[in-house]
XYZ file of N, CA and C in Angstrom:
804
model
N 91.635 116.480 135.028
C 92.514 116.290 133.879
C 92.073 115.055 133.101
N 91.884 115.240 131.793
C 91.489 114.109 130.955
C 92.696 113.220 130.670
N 92.493 111.925 130.734
C 93.527 110.932 130.407
C 93.042 110.186 129.162
N 93.476 110.594 127.982
C 92.954 110.006 126.733
C 93.044 108.486 126.726
N 91.910 107.846 126.456
C 91.862 106.396 126.402
C 91.826 105.713 127.750
N 91.848 106.497 128.851
C 91.879 105.890 130.176
C 90.757 106.401 131.077
N 90.540 107.720 131.122
C 89.527 108.289 132.001
C 89.866 109.708 132.383
N 89.570 110.058 133.628
C 89.872 111.403 134.130
C 90.421 111.289 135.543
N 91.155 112.315 135.963
C 91.687 112.351 137.320
C 91.636 113.777 137.840
N 91.520 113.911 139.151
C 91.461 115.249 139.738
C 91.659 115.191 141.239
N 91.746 116.361 141.858
C 91.972 116.447 143.300
C 90.665 116.699 144.041
N 90.526 116.041 145.175
C 89.444 116.304 146.116
C 90.100 116.606 147.451
N 90.100 117.876 147.840
C 90.837 118.261 149.040
C 92.322 118.052 148.819
N 92.948 117.274 149.695
C 94.371 116.984 149.563
C 94.637 115.667 148.832
N 93.585 114.950 148.507
C 93.761 113.658 147.850
C 93.483 113.722 146.363
N 93.790 112.639 145.671
C 93.553 112.540 144.230
C 92.626 111.363 143.956
N 91.619 111.588 143.130
C 90.683 110.540 142.742
C 90.630 110.455 141.229
N 90.349 109.262 140.727
C 90.325 109.051 139.282
C 89.147 108.172 138.903
N 88.614 108.408 137.713
C 87.636 107.523 137.082
C 88.356 106.854 135.922
N 88.540 105.523 135.998
C 89.407 104.819 135.054
C 88.736 103.573 134.494
N 89.172 103.170 133.292
C 88.716 101.894 132.743
C 89.611 100.768 133.260
N 89.264 99.545 132.892
C 89.976 98.385 133.448
C 91.430 98.352 133.004
N 91.694 98.709 131.738
C 93.083 98.694 131.255
C 93.941 99.677 132.040
N 93.392 100.853 132.355
C 94.148 101.844 133.126
C 94.386 101.358 134.547
N 93.406 100.646 135.121
C 93.587 100.095 136.473
C 94.703 99.059 136.483
N 94.695 98.170 135.469
C 95.754 97.156 135.372
C 97.123 97.814 135.229
N 97.186 98.871 134.432
C 98.442 99.577 134.187
C 99.004 100.164 135.479
N 98.112 100.614 136.373
C 98.524 101.236 137.633
C 98.590 100.244 138.791
N 98.281 98.983 138.525
C 98.316 97.967 139.566
C 97.211 98.111 140.586
N 96.082 98.701 140.198
C 94.974 98.942 141.118
C 93.849 97.921 140.963
N 93.935 97.061 139.961
C 92.856 96.106 139.710
C 92.954 94.918 140.666
N 91.861 94.187 140.772
C 91.806 92.974 141.589
C 90.821 92.019 140.930
N 90.750 90.789 141.430
C 89.802 89.821 140.861
C 88.364 90.319 141.005
N 88.057 90.936 142.138
C 86.697 91.439 142.375
C 86.352 92.556 141.389
N 87.306 93.453 141.161
C 87.085 94.560 140.232
C 86.944 94.038 138.806
N 87.852 93.137 138.408
C 87.796 92.576 137.057
C 86.478 91.835 136.832
N 85.982 91.144 137.866
C 84.718 90.416 137.754
C 83.558 91.391 137.543
N 83.581 92.537 138.222
C 82.528 93.549 138.052
C 82.529 94.093 136.627
N 83.715 94.362 136.103
C 83.819 94.838 134.719
C 83.329 93.776 133.739
N 83.698 92.518 133.970
C 83.317 91.445 133.054
C 81.812 91.210 133.071
N 81.185 91.277 134.263
C 79.741 91.075 134.347
C 78.995 92.183 133.605
N 79.491 93.394 133.721
C 78.869 94.502 132.992
C 79.003 94.299 131.484
N 80.181 93.863 131.046
C 80.419 93.628 129.625
C 79.509 92.537 129.090
N 79.302 91.466 129.874
C 78.431 90.370 129.442
C 76.989 90.828 129.266
N 76.601 91.867 130.007
C 75.238 92.409 129.911
C 75.142 93.553 128.909
N 76.193 93.759 128.117
C 76.174 94.793 127.097
C 76.265 96.200 127.641
N 76.951 96.367 128.780
C 77.090 97.687 129.400
C 78.564 98.039 129.580
N 78.813 99.314 129.848
C 80.173 99.803 130.063
C 80.398 100.070 131.542
N 81.665 100.099 131.957
C 81.995 100.294 133.363
C 83.123 101.295 133.522
N 83.146 101.930 134.677
C 84.251 102.812 135.042
C 84.451 102.699 136.550
N 85.695 102.711 136.996
C 86.005 102.543 138.415
C 86.447 103.867 139.028
N 85.973 104.124 140.239
C 86.440 105.260 141.027
C 87.572 104.765 141.910
N 88.747 105.363 141.766
C 89.917 104.892 142.503
C 90.687 106.062 143.096
N 91.327 105.798 144.227
C 92.251 106.775 144.796
C 93.635 106.145 144.854
N 94.512 106.705 145.616
C 95.895 106.217 145.673
C 95.975 104.787 146.198
N 95.009 104.399 147.029
C 95.106 103.113 147.720
C 94.353 101.983 147.018
N 93.498 102.309 146.066
C 92.790 101.253 145.368
C 91.435 101.698 144.848
N 90.649 100.719 144.416
C 89.343 101.000 143.827
C 88.296 101.139 144.934
N 87.504 102.208 144.860
C 86.455 102.466 145.842
C 85.094 101.977 145.368
N 84.867 102.052 144.039
C 83.567 101.655 143.496
C 83.696 101.408 142.009
N 82.787 100.606 141.479
C 82.698 100.384 140.034
C 81.295 100.791 139.590
N 81.216 101.717 138.666
C 79.929 102.187 138.155
C 79.651 101.526 136.802
N 78.445 101.019 136.645
C 78.028 100.358 135.410
C 77.046 101.262 134.684
N 77.257 101.447 133.373
C 76.452 102.389 132.600
C 75.973 101.747 131.306
N 74.833 102.224 130.825
C 74.303 101.802 129.528
C 73.834 103.039 128.776
N 74.040 103.036 127.474
C 73.635 104.175 126.653
C 72.119 104.226 126.505
N 71.573 105.432 126.569
C 70.181 105.661 126.200
C 70.183 106.273 124.798
N 69.402 105.698 123.922
C 69.403 106.142 122.532
C 68.525 107.374 122.387
N 69.070 108.424 121.802
C 68.280 109.627 121.545
C 67.162 109.305 120.560
N 66.043 109.979 120.747
C 64.892 109.748 119.864
C 65.220 110.074 118.411
N 66.193 110.954 118.212
C 66.538 111.407 116.862
C 67.518 110.476 116.156
N 68.131 109.558 116.889
C 69.248 108.793 116.329
C 68.835 107.888 115.171
N 67.788 107.101 115.351
C 67.345 106.197 114.278
C 66.973 106.993 113.032
N 66.258 108.093 113.241
C 65.883 108.943 112.112
C 67.134 109.502 111.432
N 68.108 109.961 112.223
C 69.329 110.537 111.656
C 70.114 109.537 110.831
N 70.206 108.296 111.319
C 70.921 107.262 110.573
C 70.199 106.924 109.271
N 68.864 106.892 109.321
C 68.089 106.645 108.099
C 68.297 107.775 107.097
N 68.392 109.007 107.604
C 68.624 110.157 106.727
C 69.996 110.042 106.042
N 71.009 109.631 106.796
C 72.351 109.480 106.221
C 72.372 108.391 105.150
N 71.725 107.268 105.440
C 71.684 106.173 104.466
C 70.961 106.606 103.194
N 69.910 107.430 103.356
C 69.163 107.916 102.198
C 70.023 108.803 101.306
N 71.052 109.409 101.889
C 71.965 110.252 101.121
C 73.147 109.464 100.561
N 73.089 108.140 100.676
C 74.150 107.301 100.125
C 75.378 107.213 101.006
N 75.235 107.508 102.297
C 76.362 107.480 103.233
C 76.281 106.212 104.073
N 77.397 105.514 104.219
C 77.454 104.300 105.031
C 77.950 104.644 106.425
N 77.101 104.537 107.460
C 77.537 104.901 108.817
C 78.328 103.781 109.491
N 79.330 104.183 110.268
C 80.118 103.273 111.099
C 80.048 103.759 112.537
N 80.081 102.826 113.468
C 80.187 103.156 114.884
C 81.598 102.833 115.345
N 82.357 103.874 115.696
C 83.706 103.706 116.238
C 83.662 104.151 117.697
N 83.900 103.246 118.614
C 83.724 103.559 120.021
C 84.791 102.919 120.888
N 85.034 103.546 122.015
C 85.952 102.978 122.996
C 85.275 102.008 123.936
N 83.933 101.882 123.828
C 83.200 100.939 124.673
C 83.591 99.504 124.337
N 83.285 98.600 125.278
C 83.629 97.200 125.052
C 82.779 96.607 123.921
N 83.219 95.456 123.428
C 82.614 94.833 122.254
C 81.123 94.536 122.461
N 80.776 93.974 123.616
C 79.385 93.608 123.861
C 78.482 94.834 123.919
N 78.945 95.876 124.634
C 78.142 97.097 124.750
C 77.953 97.756 123.388
N 79.029 97.774 122.597
C 78.957 98.401 121.275
C 77.989 97.662 120.361
N 78.052 96.321 120.367
C 77.174 95.547 119.488
C 75.724 95.571 119.988
N 75.540 95.680 121.299
C 74.182 95.808 121.827
C 73.551 97.115 121.346
N 74.332 98.185 121.387
C 73.834 99.476 120.912
C 73.602 99.444 119.399
N 74.547 98.863 118.672
C 74.416 98.792 117.210
C 73.201 97.970 116.813
N 72.920 96.908 117.566
C 71.752 96.083 117.263
C 70.457 96.864 117.416
N 70.371 97.714 118.422
C 69.171 98.529 118.628
C 69.001 99.554 117.514
N 70.115 99.996 116.943
C 70.078 101.047 115.914
C 70.065 100.493 114.493
N 70.269 99.189 114.352
C 70.324 98.607 113.022
C 71.620 98.910 112.295
N 72.694 99.150 113.063
C 74.004 99.429 112.473
C 74.750 98.125 112.220
N 75.277 97.981 111.029
C 75.996 96.757 110.674
C 77.503 96.884 110.864
N 78.020 98.115 110.797
C 79.467 98.331 110.843
C 79.872 98.892 112.200
N 80.599 98.086 112.982
C 80.956 98.466 114.351
C 82.419 98.126 114.615
N 83.135 99.055 115.230
C 84.469 98.783 115.764
C 84.495 99.261 117.210
N 84.822 98.353 118.147
C 84.783 98.670 119.573
C 86.178 98.576 120.184
N 86.263 98.953 121.470
C 87.523 98.920 122.228
C 88.615 99.738 121.545
N 88.243 100.888 120.999
C 89.196 101.715 120.258
C 89.745 102.842 121.128
N 91.042 102.854 121.319
C 91.715 103.990 121.928
C 91.850 105.086 120.867
N 92.213 106.318 121.247
C 92.292 107.404 120.258
C 93.151 107.066 119.045
N 94.309 106.421 119.270
C 95.180 106.096 118.138
C 94.564 105.016 117.246
N 93.752 104.129 117.856
C 93.074 103.090 117.062
C 91.962 103.705 116.212
N 91.244 104.687 116.754
C 90.227 105.395 115.958
C 90.891 106.097 114.782
N 92.030 106.715 115.047
C 92.776 107.402 113.992
C 93.176 106.418 112.890
N 93.684 105.251 113.281
C 94.096 104.246 112.304
C 92.896 103.738 111.504
N 91.748 103.578 112.165
C 90.551 103.085 111.457
C 90.058 104.112 110.439
N 90.130 105.388 110.785
C 89.740 106.437 109.845
C 90.641 106.399 108.620
N 91.930 106.192 108.828
C 92.857 106.109 107.697
C 92.515 104.930 106.799
N 92.120 103.805 107.399
C 91.727 102.644 106.603
C 90.474 102.940 105.782
N 89.498 103.598 106.406
C 88.258 103.930 105.702
C 88.505 104.943 104.590
N 89.481 105.826 104.783
C 89.808 106.792 103.732
C 90.330 106.101 102.484
N 90.899 104.921 102.666
C 91.350 104.160 101.509
C 90.193 103.637 100.670
N 88.980 103.618 101.251
C 87.795 103.136 100.535
C 86.989 104.269 99.927
N 87.287 105.512 100.310
C 86.549 106.647 99.761
C 86.526 107.816 100.722
N 85.815 108.866 100.328
C 85.691 110.069 101.147
C 85.090 109.705 102.502
N 85.747 110.149 103.569
C 85.353 109.751 104.927
C 85.142 110.973 105.804
N 83.997 111.016 106.475
C 83.706 112.061 107.458
C 83.671 111.428 108.838
N 84.124 112.168 109.835
C 84.122 111.698 111.220
C 83.270 112.649 112.043
N 82.340 112.082 112.819
C 81.491 112.877 113.716
C 81.843 112.506 115.143
N 82.168 113.478 115.966
C 82.532 113.187 117.353
C 82.410 114.415 118.223
N 82.563 114.202 119.539
C 82.448 115.331 120.466
C 83.434 115.272 121.624
N 84.243 114.218 121.693
C 85.120 114.055 122.851
C 86.584 114.268 122.539
N 87.381 114.338 123.597
C 88.826 114.527 123.436
C 89.443 113.325 122.725
N 88.871 112.128 122.924
C 89.384 110.931 122.249
C 89.111 110.948 120.754
N 88.164 111.786 120.327
C 87.813 111.858 118.908
C 88.679 112.856 118.141
N 89.383 113.736 118.853
C 90.094 114.840 118.200
C 91.086 114.377 117.125
N 91.959 113.382 117.383
C 92.892 112.961 116.319
C 92.165 112.451 115.072
N 91.087 111.672 115.258
C 90.336 111.144 114.121
C 89.606 112.257 113.379
N 89.088 113.247 114.117
C 88.422 114.385 113.485
C 89.393 115.162 112.606
N 90.618 115.329 113.087
C 91.629 116.062 112.316
C 92.069 115.273 111.085
N 92.090 113.947 111.177
C 92.555 113.106 110.076
C 91.505 112.953 108.984
N 90.231 112.903 109.349
C 89.156 112.643 108.388
C 89.130 113.702 107.293
N 88.607 113.316 106.130
C 88.449 114.273 105.039
C 87.556 115.435 105.468
N 86.522 115.119 106.253
C 85.633 116.131 106.821
C 85.417 115.782 108.286
N 85.859 116.643 109.184
C 85.650 116.442 110.615
C 84.459 117.262 111.074
N 83.498 116.607 111.735
C 82.272 117.271 112.180
C 82.147 117.106 113.689
N 82.184 118.211 114.413
C 82.050 118.181 115.870
C 80.626 118.532 116.264
N 80.099 117.832 117.248
C 78.780 118.164 117.796
C 79.000 119.287 118.800
N 78.552 120.480 118.463
C 78.993 121.683 119.156
C 78.416 121.935 120.525
N 77.265 121.341 120.880
C 76.641 121.675 122.160
C 77.434 121.094 123.321
N 77.742 119.796 123.254
C 78.484 119.142 124.339
C 79.903 118.770 123.917
N 80.317 119.225 122.769
C 81.653 118.888 122.285
C 82.748 119.557 123.097
N 83.850 118.841 123.293
C 84.988 119.422 123.990
C 85.688 120.438 123.090
N 86.455 121.329 123.721
C 87.174 122.344 122.948
C 88.127 121.705 121.950
N 88.790 120.615 122.360
C 89.755 119.961 121.472
C 89.059 119.365 120.254
N 87.856 118.798 120.440
C 87.120 118.219 119.316
C 86.667 119.306 118.346
N 86.139 120.406 118.882
C 85.665 121.495 118.031
C 86.818 122.133 117.274
N 87.964 122.281 117.942
C 89.126 122.886 117.286
C 89.677 121.991 116.183
N 89.632 120.672 116.382
C 90.184 119.737 115.393
C 89.264 119.553 114.192
N 87.966 119.808 114.368
C 86.982 119.552 113.306
C 86.977 120.674 112.273
N 86.474 120.343 111.089
C 86.288 121.342 110.034
C 84.954 122.074 110.195
N 83.965 121.375 110.765
C 82.610 121.908 110.893
C 82.115 121.619 112.303
N 81.411 122.566 112.907
C 80.752 122.349 114.193
C 79.247 122.462 113.999
N 78.526 121.388 114.294
C 77.072 121.387 114.210
C 76.538 121.882 115.550
N 75.736 122.933 115.535
C 75.357 123.591 116.772
C 74.146 122.950 117.456
N 74.061 121.649 117.416
C 73.141 120.877 118.253
C 73.699 119.455 118.305
N 73.002 118.557 118.988
C 73.486 117.184 119.135
C 72.614 116.187 118.390
N 71.973 116.629 117.314
C 71.072 115.776 116.538
C 71.827 115.143 115.364
N 71.767 113.822 115.284
C 72.411 113.125 114.176
C 71.789 113.544 112.844
N 70.481 113.825 112.853
C 69.814 114.238 111.612
C 70.383 115.545 111.077
N 71.007 116.355 111.956
C 71.605 117.604 111.491
C 72.791 117.350 110.569
N 73.441 116.197 110.730
C 74.554 115.848 109.844
C 74.015 115.567 108.438
N 72.871 114.875 108.362
C 72.253 114.627 107.059
C 71.797 115.935 106.419
N 71.254 116.839 107.233
C 70.868 118.157 106.719
C 72.077 118.909 106.200
N 73.197 118.786 106.902
C 74.451 119.411 106.472
C 74.861 118.887 105.096
N 74.736 117.576 104.893
C 75.094 116.973 103.603
C 74.200 117.520 102.494
N 72.890 117.556 102.750
C 71.956 118.049 101.734
C 72.227 119.523 101.412
N 72.433 120.328 102.447
C 72.680 121.749 102.238
C 73.988 121.961 101.473
N 74.998 121.154 101.769
C 76.279 121.262 101.068
C 76.116 120.941 99.577
N 75.317 119.914 99.285
C 75.113 119.547 97.887
C 74.318 120.620 97.150
N 73.334 121.216 97.826
C 72.592 122.321 97.214
C 73.506 123.510 96.948
N 74.368 123.816 97.924
C 75.307 124.938 97.766
C 76.251 124.692 96.603
N 76.734 123.457 96.489
C 77.626 123.104 95.375
C 76.930 123.298 94.038
N 75.652 122.891 93.971
C 74.889 123.042 92.733
C 74.743 124.517 92.351
N 74.436 125.364 93.337
C 74.284 126.793 93.065
C 75.620 127.411 92.633
N 76.700 126.987 93.243
C 78.024 127.493 92.859
C 78.343 127.146 91.406
N 78.052 125.912 91.028
C 78.307 125.493 89.642
C 77.461 126.328 88.687
N 76.186 126.541 89.043
C 75.309 127.360 88.200
C 75.872 128.772 88.041
N 76.272 129.370 89.154
C 76.771 130.750 89.109
C 78.056 130.873 88.294
N 78.978 129.931 88.492
C 80.248 129.984 87.754
C 79.997 129.779 86.263
N 79.154 128.804 85.922
C 78.861 128.534 84.504
C 78.172 129.737 83.860
N 77.201 130.346 84.569
C 76.489 131.497 84.019
C 77.433 132.684 83.819
N 78.245 132.983 84.858
C 79.140 134.137 84.781
C 80.166 133.968 83.655
N 80.768 132.793 83.566
C 81.758 132.557 82.517
C 81.103 132.570 81.138
N 79.897 132.019 81.047
C 79.195 132.004 79.761
C 78.916 133.404 79.248
N 78.423 134.283 80.135
C 78.157 135.669 79.744
C 79.442 136.372 79.324
N 80.515 136.155 80.074
C 81.796 136.797 79.745
C 82.293 136.336 78.374
N 82.169 135.043 78.101
C 82.620 134.499 76.813
C 81.791 135.073 75.664
N 80.466 135.119 75.865
C 79.594 135.673 74.817
C 79.935 137.134 74.544
N 80.133 137.923 75.626
C 80.459 139.342 75.460
C 81.813 139.513 74.763
N 82.773 138.655 75.129
C 84.098 138.739 74.496
C 83.994 138.486 72.992
N 83.197 137.487 72.611
C 83.018 137.182 71.189
C 82.346 138.348 70.475
N 81.320 138.941 71.101
C 80.638 140.091 70.508
C 81.575 141.292 70.379
N 82.427 141.485 71.402
C 83.369 142.622 71.370
C 84.386 142.447 70.251
N 84.903 141.222 70.105
C 85.883 140.960 69.045
C 85.236 141.125 67.669
N 83.953 140.771 67.570
C 83.241 140.879 66.290
C 82.779 142.306 65.991
N 82.899 143.200 66.979
C 82.510 144.585 66.786
C 81.043 144.862 67.019
N 80.323 143.936 67.656
C 78.897 144.117 67.904
C 78.586 144.536 69.343
N 79.570 144.593 70.207
C 79.330 144.911 71.607
C 79.015 146.387 71.797
N 78.122 146.657 72.757
C 77.774 148.047 73.096
C 78.085 148.284 74.575
N 77.966 149.556 75.000
C 78.214 149.903 76.385
C 77.226 149.192 77.317
N 75.950 149.121 76.886
C 74.952 148.465 77.714
C 75.245 146.971 77.857
N 75.776 146.366 76.832
C 76.177 144.962 76.933
C 77.298 144.794 77.950
N 78.233 145.739 77.947
C 79.349 145.690 78.892
C 78.851 145.835 80.328
N 77.889 146.750 80.531
C 77.322 146.933 81.870
C 76.626 145.654 82.334
N 75.851 145.041 81.433
C 75.157 143.800 81.802
C 76.157 142.674 82.085
N 77.203 142.558 81.267
C 78.187 141.487 81.439
C 78.938 141.624 82.754
N 79.022 142.853 83.278
C 79.749 143.080 84.526
C 78.782 143.167 85.705
N 78.141 144.321 85.864
C 77.262 144.548 87.010
C 76.021 143.661 86.965
N 75.418 143.533 85.792
C 74.222 142.708 85.673
C 74.477 141.264 86.043
N 75.597 140.734 85.573
C 75.946 139.346 85.905
C 76.150 139.171 87.403
N 76.822 140.137 88.024
C 77.046 140.071 89.478
C 75.727 140.036 90.238
N 74.784 140.881 89.837
C 73.494 140.929 90.517
C 72.727 139.630 90.360
N 72.753 139.048 89.166
C 72.052 137.788 88.930
C 72.681 136.654 89.741
N 74.011 136.625 89.790
C 74.713 135.586 90.553
C 74.384 135.704 92.039
N 74.391 136.931 92.572
C 74.061 137.135 93.987
C 72.618 136.719 94.264
N 71.687 137.116 93.379
C 70.286 136.750 93.563
C 70.094 135.238 93.539
N 70.794 134.561 92.652
C 70.702 133.102 92.584
C 71.247 132.469 93.863
N 72.351 133.019 94.368
C 72.922 132.496 95.607
C 72.011 132.704 96.809
N 71.256 133.804 96.812
C 70.371 134.098 97.936
C 69.197 133.132 98.012
N 68.976 132.336 96.986
C 67.923 131.325 97.049
C 68.177 130.321 98.163
N 69.448 130.153 98.529
C 69.794 129.209 99.592
C 69.234 129.637 100.948
N 68.872 130.913 101.077
C 68.295 131.378 102.337
C 66.880 130.860 102.530
N 66.288 130.290 101.482
C 64.904 129.835 101.556
C 64.780 128.319 101.348
N 65.862 127.581 101.633
C 65.831 126.131 101.376
C 65.357 125.323 102.580
N 65.192 125.947 103.749
C 64.805 125.173 104.935
C 63.522 124.374 104.735
N 62.448 124.957 104.190
C 61.242 124.140 103.969
C 61.507 122.920 103.092
N 62.347 123.083 102.075
C 62.669 121.956 101.205
C 63.449 120.893 101.971
N 64.412 121.327 102.800
C 65.186 120.379 103.607
C 64.278 119.628 104.567
N 63.321 120.338 105.177
C 62.383 119.691 106.099
C 61.518 118.670 105.369
N 61.083 118.999 104.160
C 60.266 118.060 103.387
C 61.060 116.809 103.030
N 62.321 116.994 102.628
C 63.161 115.852 102.280
C 63.348 114.930 103.486
N 63.583 115.522 104.663
C 63.754 114.725 105.876
C 62.466 113.997 106.233
N 61.328 114.676 106.107
C 60.042 114.062 106.440
C 59.726 112.892 105.515
N 60.072 113.025 104.241
C 59.823 111.944 103.287
C 60.631 110.704 103.646
N 61.888 110.904 104.038
C 62.722 109.760 104.439
C 62.171 109.122 105.704
N 61.748 109.948 106.676
C 61.184 109.417 107.921
C 59.932 108.584 107.662
N 59.082 109.066 106.769
C 57.857 108.309 106.463
C 58.199 106.987 105.795
N 59.156 107.020 104.883
C 59.532 105.795 104.164
C 60.182 104.772 105.093
N 60.997 105.278 106.039
C 61.727 104.376 106.943
C 60.963 104.096 108.230
N 59.883 104.852 108.494
C 59.136 104.676 109.732
C 59.921 105.089 110.945
N 60.742 106.149 110.805
C 61.614 106.584 111.905
C 61.360 108.031 112.291
N 60.122 108.495 112.166
C 59.826 109.880 112.527
C 60.200 110.118 113.973
N 61.063 111.126 114.264
C 61.502 111.377 115.635
C 60.360 111.849 116.510
N 60.417 111.484 117.784
C 59.422 111.923 118.739
C 59.822 113.276 119.307
N 58.876 113.914 120.013
C 59.161 115.250 120.529
C 60.096 115.213 121.714
N 60.064 114.128 122.522
C 60.931 114.046 123.689
C 62.280 113.475 123.292
N 63.328 114.197 123.587
C 64.679 113.763 123.234
C 65.455 113.445 124.492
N 65.995 112.234 124.579
C 66.791 111.835 125.727
C 68.259 112.065 125.425
N 69.024 112.339 126.465
C 70.452 112.508 126.267
C 71.114 111.142 126.191
N 72.223 111.075 125.469
C 72.924 109.806 125.320
C 74.406 110.072 125.244
N 75.180 109.080 125.608
C 76.646 109.144 125.481
C 77.101 107.902 124.758
N 77.964 108.079 123.771
C 78.445 106.923 123.017
C 79.953 106.821 123.157
């Protein structure tokens, strides 16, 4: 069972075991000076910690550090190239979050965020402009639902995150979010073209009809012909992948962040 902002708990045989953060341990009266010292030492080294505990107390403290995916630096550069300002909103401790942000060149970081704090931060950012939230965990679900555009990473995303999001990206590559932005802008451009063309033809035909110059063939073109042209123009989007790849490659060359072939898994 997931415990939002605290960890997870479950049964092993007849007993119950939990993986909890320090705040959850304090809340349950399971913490001690030795446990708190282990958490603090991990935090000082820019790492995160979680404790394994049962009914009687803490059994172990596990220390973890994020491994950065090979695609992450490239993905962030792609987002910046599209005029998007990335933020890191995480439940990790301050030192771990800033250590990760320093490796990625991220300037905007908010750490130690529980689900309700992430939600509040998204609301604050919405006051500055259109805000998208990218996440994959149960703690991200409220913020994904609140954001103007919620984007769930679909491969490892939890059901709650995918359900709360507006869009599910079917891989875990940050660069796919930049591709999504580019594809959305291309789609918007084609929609504007199609609407303007269709309305323009209708207006011209209406003027010709009122003036008495319209013919049956003009009517056929204004109706069926316009539909065919609009559909054909829209189908151009099926061939935009090479263009999207070229745009991404140009940004990678300019930023020196071309992704490598080996991709490591990471948790943020």
